mmCIF file of C-alpha atoms (C1' of nucleotides) in Angstrom:
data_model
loop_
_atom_site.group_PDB
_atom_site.id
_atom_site.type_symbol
_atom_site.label_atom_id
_atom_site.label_comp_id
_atom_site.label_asym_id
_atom_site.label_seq_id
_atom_site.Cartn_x
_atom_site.Cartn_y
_atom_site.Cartn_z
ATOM 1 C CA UNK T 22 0.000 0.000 0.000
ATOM 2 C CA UNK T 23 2.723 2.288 1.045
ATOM 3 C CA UNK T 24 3.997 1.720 -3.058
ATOM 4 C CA UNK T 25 1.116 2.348 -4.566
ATOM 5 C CA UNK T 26 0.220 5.527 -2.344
ATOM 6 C CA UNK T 27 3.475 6.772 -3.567
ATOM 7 C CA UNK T 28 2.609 6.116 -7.026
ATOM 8 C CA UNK T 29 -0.672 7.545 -6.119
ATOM 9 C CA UNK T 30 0.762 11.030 -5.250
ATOM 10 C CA UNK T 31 3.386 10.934 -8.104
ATOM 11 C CA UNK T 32 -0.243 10.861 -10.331
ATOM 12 C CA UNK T 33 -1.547 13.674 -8.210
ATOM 13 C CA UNK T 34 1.182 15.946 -7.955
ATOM 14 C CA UNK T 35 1.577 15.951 -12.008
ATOM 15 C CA UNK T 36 -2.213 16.791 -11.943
ATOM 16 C CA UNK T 37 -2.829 13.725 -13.862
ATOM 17 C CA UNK T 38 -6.062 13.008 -11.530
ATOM 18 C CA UNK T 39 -7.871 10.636 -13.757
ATOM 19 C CA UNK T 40 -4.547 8.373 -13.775
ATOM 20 C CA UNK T 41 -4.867 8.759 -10.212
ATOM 21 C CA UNK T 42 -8.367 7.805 -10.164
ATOM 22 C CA UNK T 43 -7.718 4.517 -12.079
ATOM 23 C CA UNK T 44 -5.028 3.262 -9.913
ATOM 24 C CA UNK T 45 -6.975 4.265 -6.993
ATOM 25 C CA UNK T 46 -9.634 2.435 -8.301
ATOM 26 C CA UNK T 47 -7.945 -0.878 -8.467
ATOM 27 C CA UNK T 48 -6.179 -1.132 -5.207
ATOM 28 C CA UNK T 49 -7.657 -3.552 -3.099
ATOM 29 C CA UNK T 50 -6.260 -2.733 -0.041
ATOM 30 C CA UNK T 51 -6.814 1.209 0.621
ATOM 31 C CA UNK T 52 -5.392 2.839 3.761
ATOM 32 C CA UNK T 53 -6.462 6.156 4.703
ATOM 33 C CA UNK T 54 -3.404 8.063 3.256
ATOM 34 C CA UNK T 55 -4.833 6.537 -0.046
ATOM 35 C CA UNK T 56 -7.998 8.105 0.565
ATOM 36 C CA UNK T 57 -6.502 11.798 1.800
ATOM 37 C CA UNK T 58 -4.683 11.572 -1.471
ATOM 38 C CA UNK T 59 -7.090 10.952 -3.849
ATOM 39 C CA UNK T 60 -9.634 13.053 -2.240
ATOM 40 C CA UNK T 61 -6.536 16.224 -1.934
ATOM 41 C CA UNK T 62 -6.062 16.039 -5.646
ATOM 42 C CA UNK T 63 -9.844 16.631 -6.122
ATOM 43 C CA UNK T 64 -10.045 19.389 -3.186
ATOM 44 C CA UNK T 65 -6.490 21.173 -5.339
ATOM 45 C CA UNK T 66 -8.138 20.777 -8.290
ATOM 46 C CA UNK T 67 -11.209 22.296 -7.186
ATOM 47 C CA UNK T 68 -13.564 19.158 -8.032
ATOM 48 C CA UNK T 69 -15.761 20.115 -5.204
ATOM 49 C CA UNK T 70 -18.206 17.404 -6.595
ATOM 50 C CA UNK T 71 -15.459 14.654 -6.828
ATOM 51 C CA UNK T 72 -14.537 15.644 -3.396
ATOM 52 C CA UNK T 73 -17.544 14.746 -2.095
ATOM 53 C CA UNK T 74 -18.316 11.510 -3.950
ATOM 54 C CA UNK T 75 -15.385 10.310 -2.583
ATOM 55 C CA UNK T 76 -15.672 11.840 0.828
ATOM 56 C CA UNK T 77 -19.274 9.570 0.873
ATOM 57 C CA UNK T 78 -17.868 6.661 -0.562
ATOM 58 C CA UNK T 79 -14.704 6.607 2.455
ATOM 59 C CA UNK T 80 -17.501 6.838 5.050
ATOM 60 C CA UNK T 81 -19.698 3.870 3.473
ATOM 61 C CA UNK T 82 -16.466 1.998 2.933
ATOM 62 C CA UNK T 83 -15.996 2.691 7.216
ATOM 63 C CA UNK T 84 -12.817 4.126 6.896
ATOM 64 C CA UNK T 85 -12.008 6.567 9.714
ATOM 65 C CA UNK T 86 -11.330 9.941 7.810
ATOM 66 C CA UNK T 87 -8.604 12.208 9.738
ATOM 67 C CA UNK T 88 -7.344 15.912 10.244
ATOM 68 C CA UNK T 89 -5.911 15.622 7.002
ATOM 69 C CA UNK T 90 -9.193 14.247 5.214
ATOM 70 C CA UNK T 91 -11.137 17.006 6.545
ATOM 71 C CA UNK T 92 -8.919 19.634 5.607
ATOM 72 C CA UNK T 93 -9.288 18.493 1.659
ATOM 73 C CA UNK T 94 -12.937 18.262 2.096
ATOM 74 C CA UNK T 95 -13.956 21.407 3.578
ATOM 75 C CA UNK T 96 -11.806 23.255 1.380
ATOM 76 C CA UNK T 97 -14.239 21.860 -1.348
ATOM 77 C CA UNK T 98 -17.225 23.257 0.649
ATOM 78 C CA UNK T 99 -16.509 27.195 -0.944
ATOM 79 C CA UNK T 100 -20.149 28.517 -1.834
ATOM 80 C CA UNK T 101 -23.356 29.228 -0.213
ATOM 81 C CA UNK T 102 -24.619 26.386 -2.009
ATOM 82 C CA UNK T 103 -22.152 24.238 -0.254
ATOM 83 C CA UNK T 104 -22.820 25.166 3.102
ATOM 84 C CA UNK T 105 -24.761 22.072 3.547
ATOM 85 C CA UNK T 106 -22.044 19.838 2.583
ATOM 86 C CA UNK T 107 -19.997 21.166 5.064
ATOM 87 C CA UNK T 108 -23.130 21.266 7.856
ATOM 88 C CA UNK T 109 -22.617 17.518 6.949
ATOM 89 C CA UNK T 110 -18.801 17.516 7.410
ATOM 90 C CA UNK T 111 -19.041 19.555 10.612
ATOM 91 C CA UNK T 112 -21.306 17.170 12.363
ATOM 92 C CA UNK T 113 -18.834 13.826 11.008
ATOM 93 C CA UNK T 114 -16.166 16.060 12.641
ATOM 94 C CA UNK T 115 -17.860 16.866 16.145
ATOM 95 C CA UNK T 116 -18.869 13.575 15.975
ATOM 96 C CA UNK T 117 -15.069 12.145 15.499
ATOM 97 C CA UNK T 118 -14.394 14.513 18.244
ATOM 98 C CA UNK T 119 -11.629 15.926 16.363
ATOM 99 C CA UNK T 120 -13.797 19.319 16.678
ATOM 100 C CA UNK T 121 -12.041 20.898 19.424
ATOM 101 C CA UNK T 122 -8.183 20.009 17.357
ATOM 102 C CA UNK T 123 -7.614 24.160 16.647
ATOM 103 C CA UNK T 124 -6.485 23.635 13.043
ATOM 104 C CA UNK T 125 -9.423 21.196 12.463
ATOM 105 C CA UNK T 126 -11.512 23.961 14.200
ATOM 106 C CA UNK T 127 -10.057 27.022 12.537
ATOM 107 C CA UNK T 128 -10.776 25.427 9.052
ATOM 108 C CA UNK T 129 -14.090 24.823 9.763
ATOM 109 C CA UNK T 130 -14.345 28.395 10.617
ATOM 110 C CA UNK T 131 -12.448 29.520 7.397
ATOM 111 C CA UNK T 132 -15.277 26.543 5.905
ATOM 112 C CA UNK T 133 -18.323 28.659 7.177
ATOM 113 C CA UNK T 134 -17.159 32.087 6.095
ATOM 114 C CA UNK T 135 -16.311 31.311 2.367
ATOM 115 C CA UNK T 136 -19.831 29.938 2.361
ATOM 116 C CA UNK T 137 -20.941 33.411 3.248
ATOM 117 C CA UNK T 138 -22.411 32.056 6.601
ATOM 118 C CA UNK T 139 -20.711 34.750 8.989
ATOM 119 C CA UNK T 140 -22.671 34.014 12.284
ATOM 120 C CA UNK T 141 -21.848 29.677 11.848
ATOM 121 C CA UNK T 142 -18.177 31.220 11.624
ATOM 122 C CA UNK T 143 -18.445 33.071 14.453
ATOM 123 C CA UNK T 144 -19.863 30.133 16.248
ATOM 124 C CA UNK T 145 -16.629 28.103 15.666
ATOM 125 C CA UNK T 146 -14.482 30.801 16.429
ATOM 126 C CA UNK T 147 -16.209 31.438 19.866
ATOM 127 C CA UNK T 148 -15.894 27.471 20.187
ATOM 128 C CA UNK T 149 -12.363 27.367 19.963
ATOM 129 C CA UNK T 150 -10.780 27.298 23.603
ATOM 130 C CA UNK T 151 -7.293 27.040 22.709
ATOM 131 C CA UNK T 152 -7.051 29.539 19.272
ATOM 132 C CA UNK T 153 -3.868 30.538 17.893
ATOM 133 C CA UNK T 154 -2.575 33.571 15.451
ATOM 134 C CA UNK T 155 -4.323 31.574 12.676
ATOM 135 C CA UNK T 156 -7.799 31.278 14.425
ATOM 136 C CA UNK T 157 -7.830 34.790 15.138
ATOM 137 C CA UNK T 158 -6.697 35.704 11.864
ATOM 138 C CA UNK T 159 -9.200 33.468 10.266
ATOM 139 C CA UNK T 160 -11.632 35.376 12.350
ATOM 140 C CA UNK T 161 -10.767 38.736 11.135
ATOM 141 C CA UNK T 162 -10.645 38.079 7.529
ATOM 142 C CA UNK T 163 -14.185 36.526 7.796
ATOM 143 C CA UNK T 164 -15.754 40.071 8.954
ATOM 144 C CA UNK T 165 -13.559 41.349 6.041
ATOM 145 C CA UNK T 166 -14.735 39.382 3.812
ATOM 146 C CA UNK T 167 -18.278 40.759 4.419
ATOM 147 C CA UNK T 168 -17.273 43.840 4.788
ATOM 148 C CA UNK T 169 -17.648 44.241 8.628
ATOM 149 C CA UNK T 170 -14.821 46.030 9.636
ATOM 150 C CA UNK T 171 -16.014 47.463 12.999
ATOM 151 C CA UNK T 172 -16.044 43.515 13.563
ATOM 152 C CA UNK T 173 -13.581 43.229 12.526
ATOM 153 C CA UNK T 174 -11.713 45.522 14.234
ATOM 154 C CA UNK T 175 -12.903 44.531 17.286
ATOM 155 C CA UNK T 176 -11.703 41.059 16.907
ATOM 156 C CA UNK T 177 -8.238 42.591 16.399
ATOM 157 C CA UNK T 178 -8.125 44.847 19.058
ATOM 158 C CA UNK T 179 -9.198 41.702 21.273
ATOM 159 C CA UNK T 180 -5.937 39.911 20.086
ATOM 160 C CA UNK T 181 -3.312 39.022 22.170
ATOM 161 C CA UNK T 182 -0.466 38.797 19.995
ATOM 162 C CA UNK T 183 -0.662 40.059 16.210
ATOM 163 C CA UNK T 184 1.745 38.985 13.302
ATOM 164 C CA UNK T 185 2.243 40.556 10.382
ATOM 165 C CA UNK T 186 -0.856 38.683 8.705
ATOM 166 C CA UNK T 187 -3.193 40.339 11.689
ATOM 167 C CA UNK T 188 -2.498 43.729 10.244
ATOM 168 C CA UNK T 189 -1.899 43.303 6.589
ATOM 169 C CA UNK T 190 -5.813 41.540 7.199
ATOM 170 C CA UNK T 191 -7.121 44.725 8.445
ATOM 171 C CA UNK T 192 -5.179 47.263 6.131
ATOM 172 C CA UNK T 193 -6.312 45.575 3.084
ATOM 173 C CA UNK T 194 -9.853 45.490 4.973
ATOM 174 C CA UNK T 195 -10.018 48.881 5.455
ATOM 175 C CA UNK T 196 -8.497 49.281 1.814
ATOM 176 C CA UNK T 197 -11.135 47.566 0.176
ATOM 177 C CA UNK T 198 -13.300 49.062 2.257
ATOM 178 C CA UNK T 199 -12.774 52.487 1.396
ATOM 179 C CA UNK T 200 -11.742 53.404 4.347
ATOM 180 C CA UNK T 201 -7.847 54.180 2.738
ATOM 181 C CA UNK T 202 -6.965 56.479 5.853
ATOM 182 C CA UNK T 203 -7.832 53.711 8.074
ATOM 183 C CA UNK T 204 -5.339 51.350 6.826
ATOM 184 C CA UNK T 205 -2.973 53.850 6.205
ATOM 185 C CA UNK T 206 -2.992 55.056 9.864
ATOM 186 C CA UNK T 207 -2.271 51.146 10.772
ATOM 187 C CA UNK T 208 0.785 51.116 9.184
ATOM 188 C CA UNK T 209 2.900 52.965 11.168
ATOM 189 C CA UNK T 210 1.258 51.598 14.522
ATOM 190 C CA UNK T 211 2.136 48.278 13.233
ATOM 191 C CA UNK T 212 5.910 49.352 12.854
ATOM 192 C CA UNK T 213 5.613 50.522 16.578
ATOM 193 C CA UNK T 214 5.066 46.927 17.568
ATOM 194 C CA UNK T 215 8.311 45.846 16.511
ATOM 195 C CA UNK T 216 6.690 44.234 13.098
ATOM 196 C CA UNK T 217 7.866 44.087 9.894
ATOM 197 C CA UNK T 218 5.922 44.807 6.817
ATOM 198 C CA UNK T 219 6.520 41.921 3.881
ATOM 199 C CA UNK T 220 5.383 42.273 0.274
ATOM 200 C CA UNK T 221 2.089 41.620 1.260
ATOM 201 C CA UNK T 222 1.337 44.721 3.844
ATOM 202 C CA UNK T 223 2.964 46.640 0.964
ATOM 203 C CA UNK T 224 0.456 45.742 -1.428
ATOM 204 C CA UNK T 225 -2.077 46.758 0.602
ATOM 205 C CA UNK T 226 -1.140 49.372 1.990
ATOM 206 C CA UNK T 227 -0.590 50.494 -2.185
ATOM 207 C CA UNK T 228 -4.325 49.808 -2.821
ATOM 208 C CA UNK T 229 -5.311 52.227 0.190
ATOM 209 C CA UNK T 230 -3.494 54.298 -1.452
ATOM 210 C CA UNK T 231 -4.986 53.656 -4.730
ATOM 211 C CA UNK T 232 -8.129 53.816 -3.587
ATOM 212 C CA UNK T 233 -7.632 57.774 -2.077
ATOM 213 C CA UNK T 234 -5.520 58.616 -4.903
ATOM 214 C CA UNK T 235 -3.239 60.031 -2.362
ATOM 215 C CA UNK T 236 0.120 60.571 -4.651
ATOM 216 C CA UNK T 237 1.953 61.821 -0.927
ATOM 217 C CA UNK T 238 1.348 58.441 0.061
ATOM 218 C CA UNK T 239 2.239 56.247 -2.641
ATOM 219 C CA UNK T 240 5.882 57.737 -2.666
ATOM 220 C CA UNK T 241 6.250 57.620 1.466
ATOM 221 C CA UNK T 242 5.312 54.035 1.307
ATOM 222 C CA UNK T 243 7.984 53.542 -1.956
ATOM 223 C CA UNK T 244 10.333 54.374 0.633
ATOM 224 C CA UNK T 245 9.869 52.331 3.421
ATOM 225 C CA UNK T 246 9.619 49.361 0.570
ATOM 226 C CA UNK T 247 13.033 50.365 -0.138
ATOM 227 C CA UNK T 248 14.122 50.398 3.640
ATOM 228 C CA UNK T 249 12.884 46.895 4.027
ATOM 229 C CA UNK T 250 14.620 45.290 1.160
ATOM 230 C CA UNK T 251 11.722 44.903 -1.068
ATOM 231 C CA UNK T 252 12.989 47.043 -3.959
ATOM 232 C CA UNK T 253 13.392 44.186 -6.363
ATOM 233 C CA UNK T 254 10.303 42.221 -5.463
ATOM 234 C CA UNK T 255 8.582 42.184 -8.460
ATOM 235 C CA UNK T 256 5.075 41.957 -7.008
ATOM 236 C CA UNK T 257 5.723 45.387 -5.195
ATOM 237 C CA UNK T 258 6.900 46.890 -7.976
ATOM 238 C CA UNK T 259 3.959 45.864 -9.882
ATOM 239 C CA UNK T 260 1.479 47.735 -7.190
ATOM 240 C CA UNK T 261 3.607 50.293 -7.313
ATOM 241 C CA UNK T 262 3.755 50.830 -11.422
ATOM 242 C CA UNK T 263 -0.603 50.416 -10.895
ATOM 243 C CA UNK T 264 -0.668 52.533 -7.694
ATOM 244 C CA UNK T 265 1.451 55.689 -9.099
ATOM 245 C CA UNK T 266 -0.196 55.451 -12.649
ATOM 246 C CA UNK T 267 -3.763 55.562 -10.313
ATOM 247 C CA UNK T 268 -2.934 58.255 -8.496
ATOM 248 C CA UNK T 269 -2.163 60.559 -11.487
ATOM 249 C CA UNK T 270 1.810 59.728 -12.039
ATOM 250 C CA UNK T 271 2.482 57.766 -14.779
ATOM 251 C CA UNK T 272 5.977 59.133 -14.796
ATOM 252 C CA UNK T 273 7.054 57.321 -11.540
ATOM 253 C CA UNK T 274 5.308 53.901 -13.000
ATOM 254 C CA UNK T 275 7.307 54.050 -15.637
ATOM 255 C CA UNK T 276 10.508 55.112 -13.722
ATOM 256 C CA UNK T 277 9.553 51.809 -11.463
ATOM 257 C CA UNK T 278 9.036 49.986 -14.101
ATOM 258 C CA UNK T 279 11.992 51.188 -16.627
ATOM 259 C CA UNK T 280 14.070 49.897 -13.261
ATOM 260 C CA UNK T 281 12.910 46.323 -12.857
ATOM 261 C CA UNK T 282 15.341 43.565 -14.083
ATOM 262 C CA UNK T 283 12.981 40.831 -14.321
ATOM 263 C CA UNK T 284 8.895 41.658 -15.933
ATOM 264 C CA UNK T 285 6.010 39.754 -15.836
ATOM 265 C CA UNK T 286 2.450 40.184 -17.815
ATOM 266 C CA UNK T 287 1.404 41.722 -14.900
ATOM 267 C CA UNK T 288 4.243 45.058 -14.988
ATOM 268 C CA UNK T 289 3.031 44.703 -18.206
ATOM 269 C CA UNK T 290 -0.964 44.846 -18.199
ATOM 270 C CA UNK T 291 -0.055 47.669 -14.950
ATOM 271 C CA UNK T 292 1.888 49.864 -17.724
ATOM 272 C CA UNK T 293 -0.933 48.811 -20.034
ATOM 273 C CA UNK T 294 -3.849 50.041 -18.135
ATOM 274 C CA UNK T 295 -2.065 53.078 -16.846
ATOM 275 C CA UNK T 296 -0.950 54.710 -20.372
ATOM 276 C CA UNK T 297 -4.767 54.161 -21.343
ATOM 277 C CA UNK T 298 -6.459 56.149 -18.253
ATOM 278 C CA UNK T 299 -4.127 58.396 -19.091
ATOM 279 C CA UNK T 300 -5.618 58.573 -22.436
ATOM 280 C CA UNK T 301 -2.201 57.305 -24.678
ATOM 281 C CA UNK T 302 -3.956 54.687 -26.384
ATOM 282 C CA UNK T 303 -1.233 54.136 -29.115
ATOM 283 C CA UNK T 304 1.411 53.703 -26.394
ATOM 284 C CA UNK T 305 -0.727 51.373 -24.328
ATOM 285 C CA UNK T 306 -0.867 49.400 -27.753
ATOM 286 C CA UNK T 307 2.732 49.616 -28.741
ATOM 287 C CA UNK T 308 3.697 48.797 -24.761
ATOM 288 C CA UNK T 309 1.053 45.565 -25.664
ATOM 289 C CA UNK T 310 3.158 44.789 -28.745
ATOM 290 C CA UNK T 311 7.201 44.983 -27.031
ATOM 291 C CA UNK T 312 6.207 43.181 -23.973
ATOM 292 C CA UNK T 313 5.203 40.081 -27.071
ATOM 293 C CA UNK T 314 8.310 41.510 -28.535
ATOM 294 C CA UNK T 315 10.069 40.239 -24.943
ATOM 295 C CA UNK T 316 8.520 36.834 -25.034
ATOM 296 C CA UNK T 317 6.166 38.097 -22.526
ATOM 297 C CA UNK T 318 3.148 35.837 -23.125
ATOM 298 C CA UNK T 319 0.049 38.011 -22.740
ATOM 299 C CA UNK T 320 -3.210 36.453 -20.937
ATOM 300 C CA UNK T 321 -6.504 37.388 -20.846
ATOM 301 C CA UNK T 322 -6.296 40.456 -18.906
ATOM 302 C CA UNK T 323 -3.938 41.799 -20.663
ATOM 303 C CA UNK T 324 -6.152 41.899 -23.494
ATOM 304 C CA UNK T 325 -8.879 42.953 -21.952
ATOM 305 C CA UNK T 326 -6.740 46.576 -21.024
ATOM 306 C CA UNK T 327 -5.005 46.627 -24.325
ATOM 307 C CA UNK T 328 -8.610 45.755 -26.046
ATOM 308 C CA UNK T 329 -10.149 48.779 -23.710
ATOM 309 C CA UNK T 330 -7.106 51.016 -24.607
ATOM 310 C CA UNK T 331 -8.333 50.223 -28.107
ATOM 311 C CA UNK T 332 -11.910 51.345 -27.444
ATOM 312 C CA UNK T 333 -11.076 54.341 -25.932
ATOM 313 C CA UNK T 334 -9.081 55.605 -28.345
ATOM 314 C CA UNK T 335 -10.888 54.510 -31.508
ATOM 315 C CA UNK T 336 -8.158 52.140 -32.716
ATOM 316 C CA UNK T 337 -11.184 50.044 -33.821
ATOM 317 C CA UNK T 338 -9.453 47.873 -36.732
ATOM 318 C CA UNK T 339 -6.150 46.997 -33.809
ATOM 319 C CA UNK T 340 -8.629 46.132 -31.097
ATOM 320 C CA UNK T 341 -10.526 43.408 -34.190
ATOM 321 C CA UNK T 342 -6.943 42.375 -35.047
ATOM 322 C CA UNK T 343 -5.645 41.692 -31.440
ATOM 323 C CA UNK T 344 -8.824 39.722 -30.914
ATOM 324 C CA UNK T 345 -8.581 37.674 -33.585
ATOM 325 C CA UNK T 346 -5.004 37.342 -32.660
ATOM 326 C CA UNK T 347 -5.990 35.979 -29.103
ATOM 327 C CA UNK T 348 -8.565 33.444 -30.294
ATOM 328 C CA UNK T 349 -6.256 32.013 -33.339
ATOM 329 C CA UNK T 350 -2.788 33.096 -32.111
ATOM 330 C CA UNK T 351 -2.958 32.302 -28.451
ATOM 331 C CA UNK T 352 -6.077 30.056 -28.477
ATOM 332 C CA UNK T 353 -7.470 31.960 -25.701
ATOM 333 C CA UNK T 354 -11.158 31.695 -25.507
ATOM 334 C CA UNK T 355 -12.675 35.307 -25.000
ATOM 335 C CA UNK T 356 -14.089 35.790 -21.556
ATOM 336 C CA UNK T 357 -17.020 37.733 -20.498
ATOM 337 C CA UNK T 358 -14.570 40.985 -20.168
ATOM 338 C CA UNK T 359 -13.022 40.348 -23.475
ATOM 339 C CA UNK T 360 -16.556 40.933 -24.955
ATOM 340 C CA UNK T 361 -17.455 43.381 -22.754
ATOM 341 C CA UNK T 362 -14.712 45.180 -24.502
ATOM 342 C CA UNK T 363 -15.659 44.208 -28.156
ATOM 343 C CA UNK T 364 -19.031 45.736 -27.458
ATOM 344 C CA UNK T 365 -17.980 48.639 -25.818
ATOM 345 C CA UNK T 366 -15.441 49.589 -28.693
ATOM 346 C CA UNK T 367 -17.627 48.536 -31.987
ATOM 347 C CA UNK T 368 -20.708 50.657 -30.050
ATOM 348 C CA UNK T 369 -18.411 53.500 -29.148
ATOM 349 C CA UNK T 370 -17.286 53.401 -33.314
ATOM 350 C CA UNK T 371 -20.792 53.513 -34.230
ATOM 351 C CA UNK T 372 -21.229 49.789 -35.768
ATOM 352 C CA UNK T 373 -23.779 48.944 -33.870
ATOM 353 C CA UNK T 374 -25.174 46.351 -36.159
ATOM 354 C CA UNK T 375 -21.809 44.751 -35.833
ATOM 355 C CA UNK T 376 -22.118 45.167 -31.399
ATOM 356 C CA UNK T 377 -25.080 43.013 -31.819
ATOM 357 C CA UNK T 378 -23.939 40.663 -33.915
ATOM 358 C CA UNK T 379 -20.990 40.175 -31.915
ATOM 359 C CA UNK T 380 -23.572 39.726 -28.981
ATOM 360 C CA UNK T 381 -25.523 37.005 -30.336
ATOM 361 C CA UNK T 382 -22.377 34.867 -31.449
ATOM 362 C CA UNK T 383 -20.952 35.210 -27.812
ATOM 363 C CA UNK T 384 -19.881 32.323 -26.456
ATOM 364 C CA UNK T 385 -20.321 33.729 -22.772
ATOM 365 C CA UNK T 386 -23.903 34.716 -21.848
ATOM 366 C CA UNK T 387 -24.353 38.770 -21.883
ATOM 367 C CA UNK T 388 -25.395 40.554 -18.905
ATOM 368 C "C1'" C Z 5 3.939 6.908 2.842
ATOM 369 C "C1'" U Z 6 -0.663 11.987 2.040
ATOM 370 C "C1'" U Z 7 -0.681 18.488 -1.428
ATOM 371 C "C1'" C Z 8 -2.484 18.774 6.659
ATOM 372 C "C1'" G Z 9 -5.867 25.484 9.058
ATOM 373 C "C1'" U Z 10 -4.765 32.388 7.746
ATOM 374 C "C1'" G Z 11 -3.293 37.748 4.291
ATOM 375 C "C1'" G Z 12 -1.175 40.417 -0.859
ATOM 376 C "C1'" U Z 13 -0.235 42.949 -7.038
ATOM 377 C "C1'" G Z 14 -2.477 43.897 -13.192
ATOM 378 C "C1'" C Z 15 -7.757 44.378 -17.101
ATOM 379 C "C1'" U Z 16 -13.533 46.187 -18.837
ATOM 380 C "C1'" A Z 17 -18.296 48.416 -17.857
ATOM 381 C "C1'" U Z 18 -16.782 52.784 -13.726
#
RNA sequence: CUUCGUGGUGCUAU
């Protein structure tokens, strides 16, 4: 068994899952590492279904699932429509009595708020007698998630000791909250505890920022990036070419960006979208066209900003050509934004005959 | 022998 569960998560960790499903299938002997392997690869793959066919078929087969099988199947449990599924799992937990294990407990929380059931995740939370930094953070990003941040801050301020994670919770809270002098006033209070901000804090602390426009800002938190080390951390520098360009400074994007060694298709969809709000539609299309020049392989939302640069500034016949290039070229299928776009440019051009057409050959439904 | 519980960057309509 120990053989073929290695085999087993060879299969699995090459994605090859239906492989993995036929050697599963003919083992006679199954152990429960068998079972939390198969039933992982579903739960990474997102086969919430699969997850729970399997789940069923372990508990009619009367093997004892574990920590570990839980974990796999409640991270399948991820809409409201799945909150009974994991109702289900919750009660095979408590009655396990494996309920009261904190990381068993703390995913069941995490379980109930990605189903959108707040007060159920509040329920385990206030369950948990022995809760580490993870319950609590858990906690807080739950009333961020809904947008409770009075809750949320409340939970926080309750905290005994806060990691990095606590705060960069709550700044990107507030952030996406709207609340941008909120998080921004955390930031320095969370140096005053000793802590030290990683690339995450800094790319939220950019979209508070971003979401004030605050210019001041941007630049004072540019700094302290470059105090901490973070100066070639491409993810920073990517909020930071989309957070200057936001706030009205396209000049220090491209000054960030003109000074990364290493680029990705996001520097280049952030240089993208910023030279079109800024209304330089032929740049954002001839930025578009070097970053293919660089072997930079564009995805969909690239497109989608190059295709909108396109729209905005009437380059009707480049935004048909790129989108025939990503269908043919790249193979992409066009997602609801792509023809968002399409739509958007061929009604803004006056072809409206030619919007609707477009419409009815959609292969996404229109909203 | 198993992938064992938290946070973060780009696009459209806006």
């Amino acid at each position: 068994t120990f053989v073929a569960n290695n085999l087993l998560s060879a299969y699995v960790r090459c994605k090859r899952l239906q492989d993995a499903r036929r050697v599963f299938d003919g083992l006679v002997k199954k152990d429960v590492v068998s079972w939390n392997v198969m039933i992982g690869g579903y739960a990474q793959q997102n086969h919430a279904s699969d997850v729970m066919e399997l789940f069923h078929k372990m508990c009619r087969d009367n093997v004892e699932a574990d920590a570990i099988t839980y974990f796999s199947v409640l991270k399948a449990c991820v809409s409201p429509t799945a909150l009974k599924w994991g109702e289900e799992v919750h009660a095979r937990i408590r009655h396990a009595g494996i309920e009261s294990d904190v990381r068993v407990g703390t995913a069941l929380l995490k379980m109930y708020a990605t189903c959108g059931s707040i007060k159920q995740a509040r329920q385990a939370f206030d369950k948990l007698t022995n809760r580490d930094v993870f319950s609590w953070n858990v906690m807080i990003g739950a009333y961020v998630k809904t947008g409770s941040m009075d809750d949320a801050r409340l939970v926080f301020d309750r905290m005994g000791k806060r990691d990095v994670i606590s705060w960069t919770v709550m700044i990107g809270g507030y952030a996406e909250s709207g609340l941008g002098e909120k998080a921004y006033e955390l930031f320095p209070e969370m140096k005053r505890e000793g802590l030290r901000p990683d690339a995450a804090t800094f790319m939220s602390i950019l979209n508070a920022c971003a979401s004030v426009g605050a210019l001041e800002w941007v630049k004072a938190v540019h700094g302290h990036s470059l105090e901490v080390g973070l100066e070639s951390d491409m993810r920073v520098s990517n909020a930071l070419i989309h957070t200057y360009a936001k706030c009205g400074s396209l000049g220090d994007a491209r000054l960030v960006f003109d000074n990364m060694g290493q680029r990705d298709v996001v520097s280049w969809t952030g240089m993208i979208g910023g030279l079109a709000h800024h209304g330089y539609g032929h740049e954002a299309l001839e930025a578009f066209r070097n970053m293919i020049g660089e072997g930079v392989k564009p995805d969909e939302k690239s497109f989608v900003a190059v295709l909108a640069a396109c729209s905005h500034a009437g380059l009707l016949d480049d935004g048909r050509q790129l989108f025939l290039s990503m269908t043919q070229d790249y193979g992409m299928k066009p997602d609801v934004f792509v023809c968002n776009c399409m739509v958007d440019m061929l009604g803004r051009a006056g072809y409206l005959e030619e919007a609707m057409q477009f419409i009815s050959d959609m292969p996404v439904k229109a909203d």
